[in-house]
Amino acid sequence: MLTLREIMTPRPASVPPGASVRDAVEFLRTRGISGAPVVDGERVVGVVSSSDVLDFTSATAIESAAAPEDESDGDYWNDPEDWVPLPEDEDPSSFFREFWPDTDESVVERLSHSETEARDILEGHSVAEIMTRSLCFLSPDSSVREAAAFMLSRGIHRILVMDGDRLEGIVSTSDIVRAVADGRL
């Protein structure tokens, strides 16, 4: 029986709850991961993921979005007669190039030296505000099959590996797929 101890990432990188959402995004991006435990001192208090960030930014954008100035009924984009078709030979992204002349620059680079409202929103909120507080964990001696079933039933992409209150590691869906591909499961 293959156990979580055998496939987990030990001592996973973590994020403090007081870090800004902007710092968490940068942390996840630079490590090429989609989520991490949130640790306060030695205690795991949650998990922050790219889904948490997307949920937060989309909710914030909806709250702060204003209706188009020339339309008061809110159905501006719902009437197909208002839509302007894109010429067949034109690249769909060309519409956005009109607004962003520096499209060759990555979004991360643009945001890192931009004082946009989006940057302020990410900087002005903490990980504690957006993290998932319910912890999904199993012991290091749990089977990989048990973890896969647990992750599938909860619709999650990673599971904390904990020995009592102590964080031992983390197992992601990629770790399980790797074990299957290597013939270990």
PDB file of C-alpha atoms in Angstrom:
ATOM      1  CA  MET A   1       0.000   0.000   0.000  1.00  0.00           C
ATOM      2  CA  LEU A   2       1.480   3.322  -1.096  1.00  0.00           C
ATOM      3  CA  THR A   3       1.175   5.970   1.631  1.00  0.00           C
ATOM      4  CA  LEU A   4       1.080   9.743   1.582  1.00  0.00           C
ATOM      5  CA  ARG A   5       4.433   9.822   3.359  1.00  0.00           C
ATOM      6  CA  GLU A   6       5.968   8.248   0.239  1.00  0.00           C
ATOM      7  CA  ILE A   7       4.646  10.791  -2.270  1.00  0.00           C
ATOM      8  CA  MET A   8       4.155  13.999  -0.269  1.00  0.00           C
ATOM      9  CA  THR A   9       6.170  17.164  -0.555  1.00  0.00           C
ATOM     10  CA  PRO A  10       7.697  17.422   2.928  1.00  0.00           C
ATOM     11  CA  ARG A  11       7.897  20.772   4.718  1.00  0.00           C
ATOM     12  CA  PRO A  12       5.838  22.601   2.083  1.00  0.00           C
ATOM     13  CA  ALA A  13       6.291  26.310   1.536  1.00  0.00           C
ATOM     14  CA  SER A  14       3.624  28.240   3.399  1.00  0.00           C
ATOM     15  CA  VAL A  15       2.117  31.700   3.551  1.00  0.00           C
ATOM     16  CA  PRO A  16       1.484  33.741   6.720  1.00  0.00           C
ATOM     17  CA  PRO A  17      -2.114  34.925   7.242  1.00  0.00           C
ATOM     18  CA  GLY A  18      -1.014  38.573   7.389  1.00  0.00           C
ATOM     19  CA  ALA A  19       0.612  38.552   3.941  1.00  0.00           C
ATOM     20  CA  SER A  20      -1.107  40.661   1.313  1.00  0.00           C
ATOM     21  CA  VAL A  21      -3.081  38.915  -1.406  1.00  0.00           C
ATOM     22  CA  ARG A  22      -0.612  40.463  -3.878  1.00  0.00           C
ATOM     23  CA  ASP A  23       2.312  38.797  -2.065  1.00  0.00           C
ATOM     24  CA  ALA A  24       0.449  35.471  -2.030  1.00  0.00           C
ATOM     25  CA  VAL A  25      -0.156  35.671  -5.785  1.00  0.00           C
ATOM     26  CA  GLU A  26       3.520  36.362  -6.364  1.00  0.00           C
ATOM     27  CA  PHE A  27       4.472  33.528  -3.983  1.00  0.00           C
ATOM     28  CA  LEU A  28       2.287  31.001  -5.835  1.00  0.00           C
ATOM     29  CA  ARG A  29       3.433  32.224  -9.250  1.00  0.00           C
ATOM     30  CA  THR A  30       7.167  32.101  -8.546  1.00  0.00           C
ATOM     31  CA  ARG A  31       6.923  28.576  -7.130  1.00  0.00           C
ATOM     32  CA  GLY A  32       4.658  27.308  -9.898  1.00  0.00           C
ATOM     33  CA  ILE A  33       2.034  26.057  -7.461  1.00  0.00           C
ATOM     34  CA  SER A  34      -1.682  26.674  -7.241  1.00  0.00           C
ATOM     35  CA  GLY A  35      -2.074  26.601  -3.470  1.00  0.00           C
ATOM     36  CA  ALA A  36      -0.250  26.566  -0.151  1.00  0.00           C
ATOM     37  CA  PRO A  37      -0.957  26.122   3.539  1.00  0.00           C
ATOM     38  CA  VAL A  38      -1.450  29.268   5.595  1.00  0.00           C
ATOM     39  CA  VAL A  39       0.606  28.952   8.771  1.00  0.00           C
ATOM     40  CA  ASP A  40       0.545  31.231  11.799  1.00  0.00           C
ATOM     41  CA  GLY A  41       3.628  30.399  13.855  1.00  0.00           C
ATOM     42  CA  GLU A  42       3.484  26.598  13.982  1.00  0.00           C
ATOM     43  CA  ARG A  43      -0.296  26.350  13.545  1.00  0.00           C
ATOM     44  CA  VAL A  44      -2.001  25.669  10.188  1.00  0.00           C
ATOM     45  CA  VAL A  45      -4.948  28.062   9.974  1.00  0.00           C
ATOM     46  CA  GLY A  46      -6.053  27.570   6.373  1.00  0.00           C
ATOM     47  CA  VAL A  47      -5.101  27.100   2.748  1.00  0.00           C
ATOM     48  CA  VAL A  48      -4.830  29.781   0.078  1.00  0.00           C
ATOM     49  CA  SER A  49      -5.239  28.807  -3.558  1.00  0.00           C
ATOM     50  CA  SER A  50      -5.501  30.397  -6.951  1.00  0.00           C
ATOM     51  CA  SER A  51      -9.243  29.657  -6.746  1.00  0.00           C
ATOM     52  CA  ASP A  52      -9.463  31.732  -3.563  1.00  0.00           C
ATOM     53  CA  VAL A  53      -7.697  34.607  -5.310  1.00  0.00           C
ATOM     54  CA  LEU A  54      -9.979  34.358  -8.359  1.00  0.00           C
ATOM     55  CA  ASP A  55     -13.094  34.224  -6.176  1.00  0.00           C
ATOM     56  CA  PHE A  56     -11.901  37.277  -4.246  1.00  0.00           C
ATOM     57  CA  THR A  57     -10.932  39.341  -7.282  1.00  0.00           C
ATOM     58  CA  SER A  58     -14.082  38.495  -9.215  1.00  0.00           C
ATOM     59  CA  ALA A  59     -16.312  39.341  -6.236  1.00  0.00           C
ATOM     60  CA  THR A  60     -14.394  42.569  -5.665  1.00  0.00           C
ATOM     61  CA  ALA A  61     -14.586  43.501  -9.342  1.00  0.00           C
ATOM     62  CA  ILE A  62     -18.342  42.918  -9.391  1.00  0.00           C
ATOM     63  CA  GLU A  63     -18.827  45.068  -6.297  1.00  0.00           C
ATOM     64  CA  SER A  64     -16.729  47.931  -7.661  1.00  0.00           C
ATOM     65  CA  ALA A  65     -17.870  47.788 -11.272  1.00  0.00           C
ATOM     66  CA  ALA A  66     -20.003  50.708 -12.362  1.00  0.00           C
ATOM     67  CA  ALA A  67     -22.685  50.484 -15.032  1.00  0.00           C
ATOM     68  CA  PRO A  68     -21.777  52.034 -18.400  1.00  0.00           C
ATOM     69  CA  GLU A  69     -22.359  55.769 -18.244  1.00  0.00           C
ATOM     70  CA  ASP A  70     -24.589  55.833 -21.300  1.00  0.00           C
ATOM     71  CA  GLU A  71     -26.772  52.927 -20.189  1.00  0.00           C
ATOM     72  CA  SER A  72     -28.800  52.944 -16.990  1.00  0.00           C
ATOM     73  CA  ASP A  73     -30.709  49.685 -17.388  1.00  0.00           C
ATOM     74  CA  GLY A  74     -27.650  47.411 -16.965  1.00  0.00           C
ATOM     75  CA  ASP A  75     -28.438  45.451 -20.141  1.00  0.00           C
ATOM     76  CA  TYR A  76     -25.805  47.144 -22.274  1.00  0.00           C
ATOM     77  CA  TRP A  77     -24.075  43.905 -23.345  1.00  0.00           C
ATOM     78  CA  ASN A  78     -27.225  41.778 -23.449  1.00  0.00           C
ATOM     79  CA  ASP A  79     -28.673  43.211 -26.666  1.00  0.00           C
ATOM     80  CA  PRO A  80     -27.014  41.478 -29.666  1.00  0.00           C
ATOM     81  CA  GLU A  81     -27.813  44.508 -31.833  1.00  0.00           C
ATOM     82  CA  ASP A  82     -25.218  46.457 -29.790  1.00  0.00           C
ATOM     83  CA  TRP A  83     -22.497  43.882 -30.531  1.00  0.00           C
ATOM     84  CA  VAL A  84     -19.880  44.782 -33.101  1.00  0.00           C
ATOM     85  CA  PRO A  85     -18.648  41.757 -35.066  1.00  0.00           C
ATOM     86  CA  LEU A  86     -14.910  41.226 -35.349  1.00  0.00           C
ATOM     87  CA  PRO A  87     -13.650  41.039 -38.949  1.00  0.00           C
ATOM     88  CA  GLU A  88     -12.960  37.399 -39.896  1.00  0.00           C
ATOM     89  CA  ASP A  89      -9.286  38.003 -40.679  1.00  0.00           C
ATOM     90  CA  GLU A  90      -8.571  39.826 -37.409  1.00  0.00           C
ATOM     91  CA  ASP A  91      -6.948  38.209 -34.368  1.00  0.00           C
ATOM     92  CA  PRO A  92      -9.504  38.156 -31.480  1.00  0.00           C
ATOM     93  CA  SER A  93      -6.937  39.639 -29.083  1.00  0.00           C
ATOM     94  CA  SER A  94      -6.556  42.719 -31.312  1.00  0.00           C
ATOM     95  CA  PHE A  95      -9.525  44.304 -29.561  1.00  0.00           C
ATOM     96  CA  PHE A  96      -7.508  44.440 -26.324  1.00  0.00           C
ATOM     97  CA  ARG A  97      -4.330  45.734 -27.933  1.00  0.00           C
ATOM     98  CA  GLU A  98      -6.129  49.015 -28.515  1.00  0.00           C
ATOM     99  CA  PHE A  99      -6.405  49.452 -24.750  1.00  0.00           C
ATOM    100  CA  TRP A 100      -3.053  47.891 -23.789  1.00  0.00           C
ATOM    101  CA  PRO A 101      -0.294  49.070 -26.084  1.00  0.00           C
ATOM    102  CA  ASP A 102       2.287  47.127 -24.048  1.00  0.00           C
ATOM    103  CA  THR A 103       0.727  43.681 -24.694  1.00  0.00           C
ATOM    104  CA  ASP A 104       4.145  42.102 -25.204  1.00  0.00           C
ATOM    105  CA  GLU A 105       4.828  42.641 -21.509  1.00  0.00           C
ATOM    106  CA  SER A 106       3.553  39.948 -19.167  1.00  0.00           C
ATOM    107  CA  VAL A 107       0.613  40.741 -16.935  1.00  0.00           C
ATOM    108  CA  VAL A 108       2.741  40.159 -13.832  1.00  0.00           C
ATOM    109  CA  GLU A 109       5.349  42.668 -15.052  1.00  0.00           C
ATOM    110  CA  ARG A 110       2.626  45.191 -15.899  1.00  0.00           C
ATOM    111  CA  LEU A 111       1.008  44.853 -12.489  1.00  0.00           C
ATOM    112  CA  SER A 112       4.321  44.976 -10.638  1.00  0.00           C
ATOM    113  CA  HIS A 113       5.047  48.529 -11.778  1.00  0.00           C
ATOM    114  CA  SER A 114       1.505  49.713 -12.170  1.00  0.00           C
ATOM    115  CA  GLU A 115      -0.546  51.668  -9.711  1.00  0.00           C
ATOM    116  CA  THR A 116      -3.828  50.302 -11.004  1.00  0.00           C
ATOM    117  CA  GLU A 117      -6.918  49.728  -8.911  1.00  0.00           C
ATOM    118  CA  ALA A 118      -6.415  45.945  -9.255  1.00  0.00           C
ATOM    119  CA  ARG A 119      -2.952  46.194  -7.711  1.00  0.00           C
ATOM    120  CA  ASP A 120      -4.310  48.313  -4.859  1.00  0.00           C
ATOM    121  CA  ILE A 121      -7.060  45.768  -4.201  1.00  0.00           C
ATOM    122  CA  LEU A 122      -4.576  42.897  -3.981  1.00  0.00           C
ATOM    123  CA  GLU A 123      -2.190  44.913  -1.832  1.00  0.00           C
ATOM    124  CA  GLY A 124      -4.915  46.173   0.487  1.00  0.00           C
ATOM    125  CA  HIS A 125      -6.246  42.780   1.590  1.00  0.00           C
ATOM    126  CA  SER A 126      -4.663  39.950   3.548  1.00  0.00           C
ATOM    127  CA  VAL A 127      -4.482  36.218   2.954  1.00  0.00           C
ATOM    128  CA  ALA A 128      -6.532  35.731   6.146  1.00  0.00           C
ATOM    129  CA  GLU A 129      -9.452  37.455   4.408  1.00  0.00           C
ATOM    130  CA  ILE A 130      -9.536  35.130   1.399  1.00  0.00           C
ATOM    131  CA  MET A 131      -8.117  31.784   2.570  1.00  0.00           C
ATOM    132  CA  THR A 132     -10.148  28.612   2.943  1.00  0.00           C
ATOM    133  CA  ARG A 133     -10.404  28.028   6.672  1.00  0.00           C
ATOM    134  CA  SER A 134     -11.641  24.454   6.673  1.00  0.00           C
ATOM    135  CA  LEU A 135      -8.656  22.126   6.691  1.00  0.00           C
ATOM    136  CA  CYS A 136      -8.698  18.943   4.649  1.00  0.00           C
ATOM    137  CA  PHE A 137      -5.987  16.623   5.903  1.00  0.00           C
ATOM    138  CA  LEU A 138      -4.978  13.035   6.370  1.00  0.00           C
ATOM    139  CA  SER A 139      -2.190  11.349   8.314  1.00  0.00           C
ATOM    140  CA  PRO A 140       1.141  10.474   6.661  1.00  0.00           C
ATOM    141  CA  ASP A 141       0.260   6.763   6.883  1.00  0.00           C
ATOM    142  CA  SER A 142      -3.018   7.150   4.954  1.00  0.00           C
ATOM    143  CA  SER A 143      -3.093   5.410   1.602  1.00  0.00           C
ATOM    144  CA  VAL A 144      -2.830   7.293  -1.664  1.00  0.00           C
ATOM    145  CA  ARG A 145      -6.096   5.665  -2.758  1.00  0.00           C
ATOM    146  CA  GLU A 146      -7.804   7.052   0.365  1.00  0.00           C
ATOM    147  CA  ALA A 147      -6.409  10.511  -0.397  1.00  0.00           C
ATOM    148  CA  ALA A 148      -7.563  10.357  -4.028  1.00  0.00           C
ATOM    149  CA  ALA A 149     -11.091   9.375  -2.971  1.00  0.00           C
ATOM    150  CA  PHE A 150     -11.137  12.100  -0.308  1.00  0.00           C
ATOM    151  CA  MET A 151      -9.927  14.782  -2.741  1.00  0.00           C
ATOM    152  CA  LEU A 152     -12.450  13.678  -5.365  1.00  0.00           C
ATOM    153  CA  SER A 153     -15.349  13.726  -2.896  1.00  0.00           C
ATOM    154  CA  ARG A 154     -14.431  17.217  -1.668  1.00  0.00           C
ATOM    155  CA  GLY A 155     -13.534  18.666  -5.087  1.00  0.00           C
ATOM    156  CA  ILE A 156     -10.082  19.743  -3.906  1.00  0.00           C
ATOM    157  CA  HIS A 157      -6.674  19.629  -5.593  1.00  0.00           C
ATOM    158  CA  ARG A 158      -4.401  19.227  -2.584  1.00  0.00           C
ATOM    159  CA  ILE A 159      -4.527  17.694   0.840  1.00  0.00           C
ATOM    160  CA  LEU A 160      -2.487  18.546   3.894  1.00  0.00           C
ATOM    161  CA  VAL A 161      -0.543  15.706   5.467  1.00  0.00           C
ATOM    162  CA  MET A 162      -0.639  16.211   9.222  1.00  0.00           C
ATOM    163  CA  ASP A 163       0.551  14.285  12.231  1.00  0.00           C
ATOM    164  CA  GLY A 164      -1.763  15.574  14.925  1.00  0.00           C
ATOM    165  CA  ASP A 165      -1.461  19.370  14.756  1.00  0.00           C
ATOM    166  CA  ARG A 166       1.912  19.279  12.996  1.00  0.00           C
ATOM    167  CA  LEU A 167       2.114  19.874   9.227  1.00  0.00           C
ATOM    168  CA  GLU A 168       4.260  17.121   7.729  1.00  0.00           C
ATOM    169  CA  GLY A 169       3.689  17.750   4.040  1.00  0.00           C
ATOM    170  CA  ILE A 170       1.247  18.275   1.210  1.00  0.00           C
ATOM    171  CA  VAL A 171      -0.032  16.018  -1.559  1.00  0.00           C
ATOM    172  CA  SER A 172      -1.469  17.440  -4.763  1.00  0.00           C
ATOM    173  CA  THR A 173      -3.357  15.781  -7.593  1.00  0.00           C
ATOM    174  CA  SER A 174      -0.107  16.002  -9.575  1.00  0.00           C
ATOM    175  CA  ASP A 175       1.654  13.888  -6.934  1.00  0.00           C
ATOM    176  CA  ILE A 176      -1.022  11.210  -7.270  1.00  0.00           C
ATOM    177  CA  VAL A 177      -0.917  11.314 -11.074  1.00  0.00           C
ATOM    178  CA  ARG A 178       2.888  10.998 -10.929  1.00  0.00           C
ATOM    179  CA  ALA A 179       2.572   7.914  -8.685  1.00  0.00           C
ATOM    180  CA  VAL A 180       0.113   6.344 -11.140  1.00  0.00           C
ATOM    181  CA  ALA A 181       2.319   7.192 -14.145  1.00  0.00           C
ATOM    182  CA  ASP A 182       5.348   5.693 -12.389  1.00  0.00           C
ATOM    183  CA  GLY A 183       3.411   2.466 -11.742  1.00  0.00           C
ATOM    184  CA  ARG A 184       3.619   2.892  -7.983  1.00  0.00           C
ATOM    185  CA  LEU A 185      -0.123   2.710  -7.418  1.00  0.00           C
TER     186      LEU A 185
END
